[in-house]
Amino acid sequence: MLAGCEKSDETVSLYQNADDCSAANPGKSAECTTAYNNALKEAERTAPKYATREDCVAEFGEGQCQQAPAQAGMAPENQAQAQQSSGSFWMPLMAGYMMGRLMGGGAGFAQQPLFSSKNPASPAYGKYTDATGKNYGAAQPGRTMTVPKTAMAPKPATTTTVTRGGFGESVPNKALCRYPGL
């Protein structure tokens, strides 16, 4: 383990949706729903964007992609250029989200969307990854793990489209620290 990884860690829980979170945290369904909805908005802003459905499906698998909302994090000039050529963008569906502990001190909590590939050829196959491609282990909701606080920091908006293979290629290279449960 790298020494710098353990100084500012945070315990997070991984959930597939607000219902999973509510079941694990009785009496906190409002917070779970808010965190889920915020993660969905964050996913629209930060998820990898693809110019074609085929490119997204090649990375994430059939049934795992959706058309991105018109202004989902794209810079206007890139948006206009890509829309002229294809009419829309494609992005992976949010597979789950990680959320800072509800029992933790302070009034707030943080959440980050997670993505997963159903394509066996993808490095992200069966794993939870964030918008930057960082791997958080098996795509199993209900787990609790320790991550660096930077994992919960806001991710930059996606301002360009990814070419086929561009997202998953980065997955194995991003995991610098080893975390329990990976």
Coordinates of C-alpha atoms in Angstrom, one line a residue:
M1 CA 0.0 0.0 0.0
L2 CA 1.3 3.5 -0.8
A3 CA 1.8 5.7 2.2
G4 CA -0.1 8.6 0.8
C5 CA -3.2 6.5 0.2
E6 CA -4.2 6.0 3.8
K7 CA -4.0 9.5 5.3
S8 CA -7.2 11.0 3.9
D9 CA -9.4 8.0 3.3
E10 CA -13.2 7.9 3.6
T11 CA -15.6 5.0 4.1
V12 CA -18.2 4.8 1.4
S13 CA -21.0 2.4 0.6
L14 CA -21.8 1.2 -2.9
Y15 CA -25.5 1.0 -4.0
Q16 CA -27.3 0.1 -7.2
N17 CA -30.1 2.6 -6.6
A18 CA -32.0 4.5 -3.9
D19 CA -34.0 1.4 -2.8
D20 CA -30.7 -0.5 -2.0
C21 CA -29.5 2.5 0.0
S22 CA -32.8 2.8 1.9
A23 CA -32.9 -0.9 2.7
A24 CA -29.4 -0.6 4.2
N25 CA -30.1 2.6 6.0
P26 CA -33.6 2.5 7.5
G27 CA -35.0 6.0 8.2
K28 CA -32.7 7.6 5.7
S29 CA -34.7 7.1 2.5
A30 CA -34.8 10.9 1.7
E31 CA -31.0 11.1 1.9
C32 CA -30.7 8.0 -0.2
T33 CA -33.0 9.4 -2.9
T34 CA -31.3 12.7 -2.9
A35 CA -27.9 11.1 -3.3
Y36 CA -29.1 8.8 -6.1
N37 CA -30.7 11.7 -8.0
N38 CA -27.5 13.8 -7.5
A39 CA -25.4 10.8 -8.8
L40 CA -27.6 10.6 -11.9
K41 CA -27.1 14.3 -12.6
E42 CA -23.4 13.9 -12.0
A43 CA -23.4 10.8 -14.4
E44 CA -24.9 13.0 -17.1
R45 CA -22.2 15.6 -16.6
T46 CA -19.2 13.4 -16.3
A47 CA -19.8 10.0 -18.0
P48 CA -17.8 9.2 -21.0
K49 CA -19.6 10.4 -24.1
Y50 CA -19.5 8.5 -27.5
A51 CA -20.4 9.9 -30.9
T52 CA -22.2 6.7 -31.8
R53 CA -24.3 4.1 -30.0
E54 CA -22.1 1.4 -31.5
D55 CA -19.0 2.8 -29.8
C56 CA -20.7 3.0 -26.4
V57 CA -22.1 -0.6 -26.8
A58 CA -18.6 -1.9 -27.8
E59 CA -17.3 -0.5 -24.5
F60 CA -20.2 -1.2 -22.1
G61 CA -22.3 -3.9 -23.7
E62 CA -25.8 -4.2 -25.2
G63 CA -28.5 -2.5 -23.2
Q64 CA -26.0 -0.5 -21.2
C65 CA -26.1 2.8 -23.2
Q66 CA -28.5 5.7 -23.5
Q67 CA -28.6 8.9 -25.4
A68 CA -27.0 11.7 -23.4
P69 CA -29.1 14.8 -22.7
A70 CA -28.2 17.6 -25.0
Q71 CA -26.0 19.7 -22.7
A72 CA -24.6 16.8 -20.6
G73 CA -21.2 18.4 -19.9
M74 CA -20.2 19.0 -23.5
A75 CA -18.6 22.3 -24.5
P76 CA -20.8 24.2 -27.0
E77 CA -18.3 24.0 -29.8
N78 CA -17.8 20.2 -29.4
Q79 CA -21.5 19.7 -28.9
A80 CA -22.4 21.5 -32.2
Q81 CA -19.7 19.6 -34.1
A82 CA -20.7 16.2 -32.9
Q83 CA -24.4 16.9 -33.2
Q84 CA -23.9 17.9 -36.8
S85 CA -22.2 14.6 -37.6
S86 CA -24.4 12.2 -35.5
G87 CA -27.3 14.2 -34.1
S88 CA -26.6 13.0 -30.5
F89 CA -24.2 11.6 -28.0
W90 CA -24.3 8.2 -26.2
M91 CA -23.2 7.5 -22.7
P92 CA -23.3 4.4 -20.4
L93 CA -26.1 3.9 -17.9
M94 CA -25.2 4.6 -14.3
A95 CA -24.7 1.1 -12.8
G96 CA -24.6 2.3 -9.2
Y97 CA -23.2 4.9 -7.0
M98 CA -20.9 5.3 -4.0
M99 CA -22.0 7.4 -1.1
G100 CA -20.2 8.7 1.9
R101 CA -21.5 7.3 5.2
L102 CA -24.8 8.7 6.3
M103 CA -23.7 8.2 9.9
G104 CA -20.6 10.3 9.5
G105 CA -20.2 13.7 11.2
G106 CA -21.4 16.8 9.5
A107 CA -24.7 17.5 7.7
G108 CA -23.6 16.7 4.2
F109 CA -22.7 13.6 2.3
A110 CA -21.1 13.0 -1.0
Q111 CA -21.9 10.7 -3.9
Q112 CA -20.3 9.6 -7.1
P113 CA -21.8 7.7 -10.0
L114 CA -20.4 4.3 -11.0
F115 CA -20.4 2.6 -14.3
S116 CA -19.9 -1.1 -15.3
S117 CA -19.4 -2.9 -18.5
K118 CA -21.4 -6.1 -19.6
N119 CA -18.9 -6.6 -22.5
P120 CA -16.5 -9.5 -21.5
A121 CA -13.8 -7.9 -23.8
S122 CA -13.8 -4.6 -21.7
P123 CA -11.3 -4.1 -18.9
A124 CA -14.4 -2.6 -17.0
Y125 CA -16.3 -5.9 -17.4
G126 CA -18.2 -6.7 -14.1
K127 CA -16.4 -4.0 -12.2
Y128 CA -17.5 -0.6 -10.8
T129 CA -15.6 2.3 -12.3
D130 CA -16.0 6.0 -11.9
A131 CA -16.2 8.6 -14.7
T132 CA -12.4 8.7 -14.9
G133 CA -12.1 5.0 -15.4
K134 CA -10.8 4.3 -11.9
N135 CA -11.7 0.7 -10.8
Y136 CA -13.6 0.1 -7.5
G137 CA -13.8 -3.7 -7.7
A138 CA -16.6 -6.1 -8.4
A139 CA -20.0 -4.5 -9.4
Q140 CA -21.7 -5.7 -6.3
P141 CA -24.0 -3.2 -4.5
G142 CA -24.2 -3.2 -0.8
R143 CA -20.4 -3.3 -0.2
T144 CA -18.6 -0.8 2.1
M145 CA -15.0 0.1 1.3
T146 CA -12.4 2.7 2.0
V147 CA -11.4 5.1 -0.7
P148 CA -9.2 8.3 -0.8
K149 CA -11.2 11.5 -0.2
T150 CA -10.2 12.4 -3.8
A151 CA -12.5 9.6 -5.0
M152 CA -15.5 11.6 -3.8
A153 CA -14.3 14.9 -5.2
P154 CA -16.3 16.4 -8.2
K155 CA -15.1 15.0 -11.5
P156 CA -14.5 17.3 -14.5
A157 CA -17.3 17.5 -17.0
T158 CA -16.8 15.4 -20.2
T159 CA -16.2 17.9 -23.0
T160 CA -15.2 15.6 -25.8
T161 CA -16.3 12.3 -27.1
V162 CA -14.4 9.1 -26.4
T163 CA -13.3 6.8 -29.3
R164 CA -14.0 3.1 -29.1
G165 CA -11.8 1.5 -26.4
G166 CA -10.8 4.9 -25.0
F167 CA -12.6 4.6 -21.7
G168 CA -11.9 1.0 -20.7
E169 CA -8.3 1.1 -21.7
S170 CA -7.7 3.5 -18.8
V171 CA -9.4 1.3 -16.2
P172 CA -6.5 -0.9 -15.1
N173 CA -4.0 1.9 -15.2
K174 CA -5.9 4.2 -12.8
A175 CA -5.9 2.0 -9.7
L176 CA -2.7 3.2 -7.9
C177 CA -3.8 2.3 -4.4
R178 CA -5.1 -1.1 -3.3
Y179 CA -8.2 -1.0 -1.2
P180 CA -9.7 -3.7 1.0
G181 CA -12.3 -5.7 -0.9
L182 CA -10.9 -5.2 -4.4

